[in-house]
Each structure stands twice: as C-alpha cells, then as structure tokens.
XYZ file of C-alpha atoms in Angstrom:
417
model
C -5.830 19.825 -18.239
C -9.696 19.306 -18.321
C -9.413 21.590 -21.770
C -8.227 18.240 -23.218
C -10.887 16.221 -21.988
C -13.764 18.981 -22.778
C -12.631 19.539 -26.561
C -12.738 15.539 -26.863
C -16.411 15.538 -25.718
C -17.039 18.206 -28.286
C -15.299 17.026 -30.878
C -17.553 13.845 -30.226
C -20.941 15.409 -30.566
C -19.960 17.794 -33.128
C -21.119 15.100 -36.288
C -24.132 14.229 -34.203
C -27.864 14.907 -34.984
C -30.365 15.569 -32.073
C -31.980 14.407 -30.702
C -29.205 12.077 -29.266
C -27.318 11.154 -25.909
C -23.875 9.796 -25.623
C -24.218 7.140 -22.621
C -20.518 5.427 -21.501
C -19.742 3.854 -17.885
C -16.275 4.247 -16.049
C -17.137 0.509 -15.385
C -16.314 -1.317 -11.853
C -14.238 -3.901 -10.333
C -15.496 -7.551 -10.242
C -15.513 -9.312 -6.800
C -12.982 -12.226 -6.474
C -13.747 -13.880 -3.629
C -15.944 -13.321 0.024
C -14.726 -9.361 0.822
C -12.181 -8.972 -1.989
C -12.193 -7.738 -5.521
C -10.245 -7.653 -8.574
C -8.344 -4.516 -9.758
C -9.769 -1.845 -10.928
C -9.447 -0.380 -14.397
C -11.228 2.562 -16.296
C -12.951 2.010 -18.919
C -11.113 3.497 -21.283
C -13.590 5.637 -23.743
C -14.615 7.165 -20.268
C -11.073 8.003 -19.456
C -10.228 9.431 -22.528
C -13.409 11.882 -22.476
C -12.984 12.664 -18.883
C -9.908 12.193 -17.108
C -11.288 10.401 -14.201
C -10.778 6.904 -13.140
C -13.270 5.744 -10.781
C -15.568 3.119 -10.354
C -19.206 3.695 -10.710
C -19.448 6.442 -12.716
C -21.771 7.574 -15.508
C -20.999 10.043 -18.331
C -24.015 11.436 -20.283
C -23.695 13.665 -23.447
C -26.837 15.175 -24.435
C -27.982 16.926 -28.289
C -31.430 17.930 -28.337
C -33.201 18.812 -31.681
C -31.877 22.498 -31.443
C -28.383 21.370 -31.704
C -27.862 22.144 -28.410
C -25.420 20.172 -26.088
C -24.920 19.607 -22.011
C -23.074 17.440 -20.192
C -23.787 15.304 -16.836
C -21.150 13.143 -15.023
C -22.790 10.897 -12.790
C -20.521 9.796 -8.943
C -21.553 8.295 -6.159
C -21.820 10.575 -3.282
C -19.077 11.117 -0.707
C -19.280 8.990 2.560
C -17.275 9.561 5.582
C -17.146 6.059 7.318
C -16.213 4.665 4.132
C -13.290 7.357 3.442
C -11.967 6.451 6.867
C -11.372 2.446 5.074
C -10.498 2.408 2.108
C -10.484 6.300 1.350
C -12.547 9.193 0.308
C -15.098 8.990 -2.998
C -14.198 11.526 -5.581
C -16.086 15.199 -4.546
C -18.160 16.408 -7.312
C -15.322 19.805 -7.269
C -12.978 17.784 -7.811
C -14.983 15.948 -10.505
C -15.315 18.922 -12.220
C -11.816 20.357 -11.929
C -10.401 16.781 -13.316
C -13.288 16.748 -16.775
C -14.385 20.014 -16.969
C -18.272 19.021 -16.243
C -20.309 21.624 -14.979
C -23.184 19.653 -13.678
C -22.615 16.741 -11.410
C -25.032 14.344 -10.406
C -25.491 11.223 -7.745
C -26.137 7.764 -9.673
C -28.991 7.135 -7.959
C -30.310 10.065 -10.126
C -29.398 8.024 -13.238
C -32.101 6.259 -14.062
C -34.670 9.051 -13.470
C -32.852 11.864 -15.233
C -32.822 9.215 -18.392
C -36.182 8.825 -17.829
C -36.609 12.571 -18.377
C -34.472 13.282 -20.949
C -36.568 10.472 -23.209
C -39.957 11.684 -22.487
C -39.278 15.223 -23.928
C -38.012 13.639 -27.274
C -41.633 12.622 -27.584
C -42.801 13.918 -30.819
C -39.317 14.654 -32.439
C -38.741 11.371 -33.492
C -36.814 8.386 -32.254
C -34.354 9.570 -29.920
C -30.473 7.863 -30.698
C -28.960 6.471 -27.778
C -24.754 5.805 -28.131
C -23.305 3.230 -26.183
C -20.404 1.035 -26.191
C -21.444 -2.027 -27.091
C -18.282 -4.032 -27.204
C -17.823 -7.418 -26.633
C -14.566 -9.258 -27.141
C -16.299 -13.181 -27.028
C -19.677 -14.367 -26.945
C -19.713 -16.127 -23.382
C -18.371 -12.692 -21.542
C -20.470 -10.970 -19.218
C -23.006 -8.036 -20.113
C -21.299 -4.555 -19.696
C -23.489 -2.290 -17.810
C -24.095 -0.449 -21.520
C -25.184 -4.102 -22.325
C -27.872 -4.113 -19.298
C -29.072 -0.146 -20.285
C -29.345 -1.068 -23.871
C -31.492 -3.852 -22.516
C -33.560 -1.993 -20.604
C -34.054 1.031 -22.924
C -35.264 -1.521 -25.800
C -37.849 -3.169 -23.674
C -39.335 0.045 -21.787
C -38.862 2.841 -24.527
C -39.527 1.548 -28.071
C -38.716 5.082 -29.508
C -35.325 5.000 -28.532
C -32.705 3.756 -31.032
C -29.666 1.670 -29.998
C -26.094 3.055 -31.726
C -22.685 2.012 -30.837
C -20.086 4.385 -30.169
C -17.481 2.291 -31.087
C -16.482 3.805 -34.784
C -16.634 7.269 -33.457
C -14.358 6.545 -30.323
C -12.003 4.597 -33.042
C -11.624 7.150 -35.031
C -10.565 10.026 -32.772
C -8.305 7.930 -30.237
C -6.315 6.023 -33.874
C -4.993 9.843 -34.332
C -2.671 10.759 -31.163
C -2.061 14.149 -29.837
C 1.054 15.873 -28.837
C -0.091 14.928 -25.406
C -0.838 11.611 -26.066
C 2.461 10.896 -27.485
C 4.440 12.758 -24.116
C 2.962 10.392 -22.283
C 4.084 7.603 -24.346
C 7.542 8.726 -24.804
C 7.929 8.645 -21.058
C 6.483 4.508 -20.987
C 9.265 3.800 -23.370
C 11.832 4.974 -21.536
C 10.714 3.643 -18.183
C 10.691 0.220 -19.769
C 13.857 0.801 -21.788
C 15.297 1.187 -17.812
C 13.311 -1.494 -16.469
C 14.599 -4.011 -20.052
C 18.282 -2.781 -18.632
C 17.863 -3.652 -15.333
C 16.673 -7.569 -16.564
C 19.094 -7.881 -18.694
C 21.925 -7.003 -16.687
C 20.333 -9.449 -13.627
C 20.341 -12.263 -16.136
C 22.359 -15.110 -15.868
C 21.568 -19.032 -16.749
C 19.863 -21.222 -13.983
C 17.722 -18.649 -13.430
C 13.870 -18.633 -13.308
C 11.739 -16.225 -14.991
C 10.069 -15.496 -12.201
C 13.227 -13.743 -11.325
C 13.963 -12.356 -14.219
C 10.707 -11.303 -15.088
C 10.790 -9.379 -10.988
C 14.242 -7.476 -11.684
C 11.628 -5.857 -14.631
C 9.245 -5.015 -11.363
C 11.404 -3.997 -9.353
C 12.919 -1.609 -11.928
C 9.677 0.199 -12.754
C 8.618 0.483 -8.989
C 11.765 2.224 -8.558
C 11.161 4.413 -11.277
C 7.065 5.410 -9.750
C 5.485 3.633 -12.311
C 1.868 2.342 -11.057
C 0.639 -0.019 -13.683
C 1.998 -2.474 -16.248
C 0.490 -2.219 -20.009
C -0.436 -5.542 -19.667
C 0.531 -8.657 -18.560
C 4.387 -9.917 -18.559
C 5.940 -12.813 -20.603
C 9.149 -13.849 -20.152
C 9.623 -17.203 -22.118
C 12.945 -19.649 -21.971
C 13.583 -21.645 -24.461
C 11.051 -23.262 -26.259
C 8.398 -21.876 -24.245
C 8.920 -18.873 -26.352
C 7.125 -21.064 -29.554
C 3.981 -20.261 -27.642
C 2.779 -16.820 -27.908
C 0.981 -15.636 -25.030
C 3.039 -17.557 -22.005
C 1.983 -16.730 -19.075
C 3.388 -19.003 -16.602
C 6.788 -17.419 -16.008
C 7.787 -20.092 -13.827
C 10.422 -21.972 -15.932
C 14.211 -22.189 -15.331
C 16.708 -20.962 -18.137
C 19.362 -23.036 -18.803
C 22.547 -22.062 -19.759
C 22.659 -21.476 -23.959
C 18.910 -20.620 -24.507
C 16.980 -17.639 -25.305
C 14.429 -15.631 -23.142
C 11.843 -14.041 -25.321
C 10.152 -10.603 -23.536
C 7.027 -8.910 -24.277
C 6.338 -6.384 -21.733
C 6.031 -2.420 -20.941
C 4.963 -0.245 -18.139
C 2.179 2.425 -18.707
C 2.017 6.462 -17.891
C -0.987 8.086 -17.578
C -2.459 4.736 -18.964
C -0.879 4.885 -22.099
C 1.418 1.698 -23.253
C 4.330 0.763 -24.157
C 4.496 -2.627 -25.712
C 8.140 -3.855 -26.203
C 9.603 -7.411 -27.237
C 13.004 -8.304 -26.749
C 14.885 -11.624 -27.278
C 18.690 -12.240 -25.391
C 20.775 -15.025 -24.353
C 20.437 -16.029 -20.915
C 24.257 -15.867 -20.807
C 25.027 -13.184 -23.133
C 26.538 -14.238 -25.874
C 24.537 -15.476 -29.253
C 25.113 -18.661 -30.522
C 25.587 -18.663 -34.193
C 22.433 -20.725 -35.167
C 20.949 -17.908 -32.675
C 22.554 -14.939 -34.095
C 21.400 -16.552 -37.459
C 17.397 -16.450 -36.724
C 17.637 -13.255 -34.677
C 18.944 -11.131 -37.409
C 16.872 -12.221 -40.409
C 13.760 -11.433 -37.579
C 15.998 -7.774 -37.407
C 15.760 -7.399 -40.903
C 12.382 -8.044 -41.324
C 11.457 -5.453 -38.828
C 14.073 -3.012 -40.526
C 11.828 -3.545 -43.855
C 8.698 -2.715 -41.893
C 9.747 0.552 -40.282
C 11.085 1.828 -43.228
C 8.078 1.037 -45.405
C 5.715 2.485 -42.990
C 3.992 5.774 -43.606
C 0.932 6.983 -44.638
C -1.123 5.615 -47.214
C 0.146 2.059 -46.317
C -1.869 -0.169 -44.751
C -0.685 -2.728 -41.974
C -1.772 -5.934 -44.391
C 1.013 -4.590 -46.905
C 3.543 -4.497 -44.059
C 2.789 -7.980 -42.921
C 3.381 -9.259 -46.978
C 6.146 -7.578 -46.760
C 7.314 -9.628 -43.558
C 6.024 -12.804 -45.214
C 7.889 -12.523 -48.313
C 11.140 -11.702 -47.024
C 11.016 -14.779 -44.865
C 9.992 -16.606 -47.855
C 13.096 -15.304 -49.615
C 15.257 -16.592 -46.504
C 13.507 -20.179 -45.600
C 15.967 -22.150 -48.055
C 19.205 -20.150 -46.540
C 17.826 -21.009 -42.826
C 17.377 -24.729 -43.369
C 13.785 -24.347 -42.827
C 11.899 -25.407 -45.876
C 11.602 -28.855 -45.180
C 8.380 -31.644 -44.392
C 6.223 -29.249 -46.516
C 6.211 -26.488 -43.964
C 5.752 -22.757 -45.169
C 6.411 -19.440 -43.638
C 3.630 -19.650 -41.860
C 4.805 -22.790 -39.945
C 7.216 -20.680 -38.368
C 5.806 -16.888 -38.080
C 1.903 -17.348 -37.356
C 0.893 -13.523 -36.119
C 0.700 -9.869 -37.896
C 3.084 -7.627 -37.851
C 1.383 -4.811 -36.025
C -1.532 -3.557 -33.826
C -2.753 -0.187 -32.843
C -1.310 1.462 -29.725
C -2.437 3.483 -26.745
C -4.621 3.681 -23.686
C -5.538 -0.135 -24.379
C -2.190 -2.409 -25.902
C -4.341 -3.864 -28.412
C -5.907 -0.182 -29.293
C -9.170 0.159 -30.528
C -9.064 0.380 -34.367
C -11.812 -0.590 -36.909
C -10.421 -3.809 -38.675
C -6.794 -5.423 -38.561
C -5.992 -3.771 -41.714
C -5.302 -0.665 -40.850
C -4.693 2.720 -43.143
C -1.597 4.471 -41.555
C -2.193 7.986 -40.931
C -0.101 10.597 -39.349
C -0.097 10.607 -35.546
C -1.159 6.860 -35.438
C 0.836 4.390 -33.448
C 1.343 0.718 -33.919
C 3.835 -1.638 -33.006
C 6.098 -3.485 -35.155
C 6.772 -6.941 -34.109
C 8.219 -9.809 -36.944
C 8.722 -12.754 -34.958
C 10.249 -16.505 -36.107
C 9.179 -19.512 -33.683
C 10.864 -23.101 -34.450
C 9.452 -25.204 -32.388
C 12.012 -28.201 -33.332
C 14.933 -26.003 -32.360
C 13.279 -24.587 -29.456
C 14.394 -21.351 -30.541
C 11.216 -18.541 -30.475
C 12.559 -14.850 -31.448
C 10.424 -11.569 -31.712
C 11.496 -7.860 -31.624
C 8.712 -5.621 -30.937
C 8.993 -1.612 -31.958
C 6.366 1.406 -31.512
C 6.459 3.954 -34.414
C 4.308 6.746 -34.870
C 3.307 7.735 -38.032
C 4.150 11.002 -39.551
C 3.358 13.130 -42.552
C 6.175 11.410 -45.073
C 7.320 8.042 -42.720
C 7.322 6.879 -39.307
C 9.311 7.837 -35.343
C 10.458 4.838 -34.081
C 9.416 5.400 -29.911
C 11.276 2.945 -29.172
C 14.832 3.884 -30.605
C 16.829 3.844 -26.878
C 16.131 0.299 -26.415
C 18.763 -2.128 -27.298
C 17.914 -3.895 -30.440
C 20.591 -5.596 -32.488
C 22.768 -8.580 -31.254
C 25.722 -6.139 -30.363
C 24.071 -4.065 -28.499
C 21.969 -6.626 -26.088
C 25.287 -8.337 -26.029
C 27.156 -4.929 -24.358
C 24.029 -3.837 -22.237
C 24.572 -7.390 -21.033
C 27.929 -7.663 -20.303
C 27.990 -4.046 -17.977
C-alpha cells in the first residue's frame, strides 16, 4: 500500500525546482472543555501523501539545487504510561510500513532540522518553502502552516512563502482506480443505511429517529465515520439548506429531505434523497419531485469532459425556467432563483466539498462531483433535492450512485417492504 502514498510524494516534487521543501501538518484535535477534546481528523493533503492519520505529525519533502529529493516524517515518540490510557503512539516501523518514509524523526527535532536545511541554501538563492495555506473565513484560527509561515518570514528573510494548494488540487481532482474502490464501497454502505431509514419511516416521527435508523445502519455495517454531518429535514425545514437541528417531528403528508453518506477509507459519499414520511407522493409532491428528477437526468447525461460545471448548472436553470409557468410558480415577480438558490455540483473525495481550484470546474476523466438540482418553496413548505456522484470518463460520466432508489416508484416500493 505505501507504493500509493510514495508515488504521490513523487509525483508532487517532480515539477519542483530546488532548492525547495514541501512542509504539511497531520494537524491536531482542539480541546473542548477542562480534560476533553474534539475529534480528531487528518488533515487531508497529509493523508493523501502518507497514509497515516495521527495527530502531531510533520511531513517534510526536501529538493536541493541538485534535483535531489528526501523525505522526513516527523511523530512524537512512543510513551508507555500514556499507551496504557488512551493507547500506544504510532512506532516510527510502523510509520514507515504505513508511508513508505525511510527516515523518521521526533518533533521536537522539527524546528532544528528546518533550521538546518535553510542555512545550507545560503548562497543558492531564496529557498521556496510549500505550505498549505488555506483558510476557509477570515476570523478562523491560524493553522500550524499559518504559525511556521509566520515564523519563517520574520527569522529567515531568504525563504519564500508558496502555497501548496494548486498542486494538491490538481492531483487529488483526478481519482485513481483506488480512489474510486473506496468510494464505490461508501455508496453502497449508505445505499443500505438510506434502506434501512426509509423502511423505519413512518409519520409522527422525529428526525432524530429517523436520522438514528441511518446510524444504526452504518454501525452495523463497520463503518467508522460519517462524510459529514447529517440533515434530515421535515417539511418546510427542508427550504433551509444546511439544517442541522434534526429535532423536528414529521407529520403525516410531508416530505423529509436527506443529505447524508458514510465514508471508507475517508473517502465520501454525499447522497440526497427526498420521500414521504408515509410513503406515498402526493400529486402536488410527485409534481415538484419529478421536474427536480428531470433536471438531474439532463445533468448526468450532459456531463463529460470538456464541460464545465457552470454549463451544467445553466442547464438546470433553464429547464426550470421552461417549467415555472406549468408549476404555478411564476408569480409576485419571483424567478428561478427564488426557488433553486445553489449549484448543481461540487468536487468529491477525501473532503465532501473536495478541493478544486474555482466553482467552475473543467470535467476531466476520473473526476468526481455530485449532481444535486434541488427546488425549495418555501410557501408550500415543500423543499426537494436528489443528490448523485458521477465520475467522469473518457466520452461521459458513471453514475456511483446508481443502486440507490431514485424515482418516485422506486422510494415508494423500498418503502412499502
């Protein structure tokens, strides 16, 4: 397995020029309160280059001016009256078995190997220093690349700050047969999970509930970890796109709108579903559902390479446009946009919301997005999305998602078993 990880970390540095280090932390969990902290979860440009998911850990790529590349993974060190409380640190063996790395080092050591590796660039010019210098709003907290590239610009003015961000982009957009295994197997443990909820269903019920028979389902099944947070939305609590609360009762003739998936090997699956807390449609239902079906039919037929992600949102805007006058809903001056207020699609993989370089993405062969038209009247209290992940081939598109009941017949049967 560590093959994967080492011709990643090549394929990285291949493009670079020395003198140059690749810097990226596996990151660490924030406290909560007094003794406790927060989940864990990798940093996921360290995962993908190494395999490993622990906390405190450092992974340094190094290109000197002969072209010449070594690695360094930094751990903590093993202690034995910690392993017997919460377990044992990672060994650097097994550290190397896992990424491949050679050379292992204590974190302590960071700082002072750095330190090293700067002072004999003197002479060949500034030195380039990668990082990962994301940061999703303004008010979040520094990363610790955010503290190093601190540091590095005050105390060593011949280094030069990059980010890594364009290169990691690019090479995690394009998934490998791997990759895609791994996501195969989260959309059918959530397909089984989706089954499991819908067949629990039944009006008066909470979402809390409903959204636990999807839990309980996926512990069953040995899945660890989520993809991300789970909505499940009644009514017209499904107008609001990122619920949360889950703690609403269903009454008898709404909708429940679903946007969930479980994760293997930390890659997602991100599914939406929309059913009938008692199983059967309404009309007015059935109505809205299946002009949101088409629209998502449209999309995965259109979408192949060469395309790019704005054209398959148009394409979702303009059949709805075609459609408001048959629904009832062009009225008060409202537009499509009054009713569908999100894109169509998003990259895919170790993170939900993958990293990709801009919204409007080029579709290329072995990328993976979602496809997910949605209609929200608020008036009606009806909010409907279906949610799809395709991967993109050489002449059109694999719909991942195919075993998961989509039209109204089908969530209709898998409901009434």
């Amino acid at each position: 397995m560590n093959s994967i990880y080492t011709a990643r970390r090549s394929k990285l540095m291949e493009n670079k020029q020395g003198p140059c280090l690749v810097c990226i932390f596996s990151g660490s969990a924030p406290m909560k309160s007094l003794d406790a902290a927060y989940p864990f979860y990798v940093d996921r440009n360290f995962y993908y280059l190494t395999g490993i998911e622990r906390e405190n850990m450092v992974l340094l790529l190094r290109k000197n001016h002969l072209g010449e590349v070594s690695e360094m993974l930094f751990i903590e060190p093993y202690d034995e009256v910690l392993a017997k409380w919460v377990g044992g640190r990672m060994r650097a063996g097994e550290a190397t078995e896992i990424s491949g790395i050679a050379t292992i080092r204590e974190i302590a050591d960071f700082n002072s190997v750095l330190n090293s590796i700067i002072d004999s660039t003197r002479g060949l010019g500034k030195l380039q220093v990668y990082l990962d210098m994301w940061r999703h709003r303004e008010d979040q907290a520094d990363t610790p690349a955010h503290t190093l590239a601190a540091h590095l610009q005050k105390r060593y003015p011949n280094v030069a700050i990059e980010d890594i961000f364009g290169d990691m982009a690019a090479m995690r957009l394009i998934k490998s047969e791997d990759e895609l295994a791994l996501m195969r197997k989260a959309q059918q443990t959530t397909c089984n999970a989706i089954l499991a909820m819908l067949q629990h269903a039944a009006p008066e019920m909470n979402e809390r509930e409903l959204e636990g028979a999807f839990d309980f389902s996926l512990m069953k099944q040995g899945v660890r970890d989520h993809a991300f947070g789970t909505i499940v939305a009644g009514g017209g609590r499904a107008t609001t796109l990122h619920y949360e609360n889950n703690d609403q009762v269903v009454h008898d003739g709404e909708l429940v709108l679903i946007d969930l998936g479980s994760a293997e090997g930390n890659y997602a699956a991100d599914i939406s579903r929309t059913f009938p807390i008692n199983g059967k449609f309404t009309d007015r239902q059935k109505e809205i559902y299946n002009t949101v079906l088409e629209a998502q039919n449209i999309v995965m037929k259109n979408a192949k390479p060469g395309i790019t992600t704005g054209a398959l949102n148009q394409m979702v805007i303009d059949y709805y446009e075609s459609r408001l006058d048959d629904l009832g809903l062009r009225k008060d001056g409202k537009t499509v946009r009054d009713y569908y207020y999100h894109g169509v699609s998003h990259s895919l993989g170790l993170d939900t919301h993958d990293i990709s370089t801009g919204r409007n993405i080029l579709l290329q062969p072995g990328m993976v997005i979602t496809v997910e038209p949605g209609m929200y009247i608020e008036e009606e209290g009806i909010g409907v999305r279906i949610e799809n992940d395709i991967v993109i081939t050489a002449d059109g598109n694999e719909d991942l998602s195919f075993m998961i009941p989509r039209t109204v017949e089908d969530i209709e049967k898998a409901m009434a078993k």
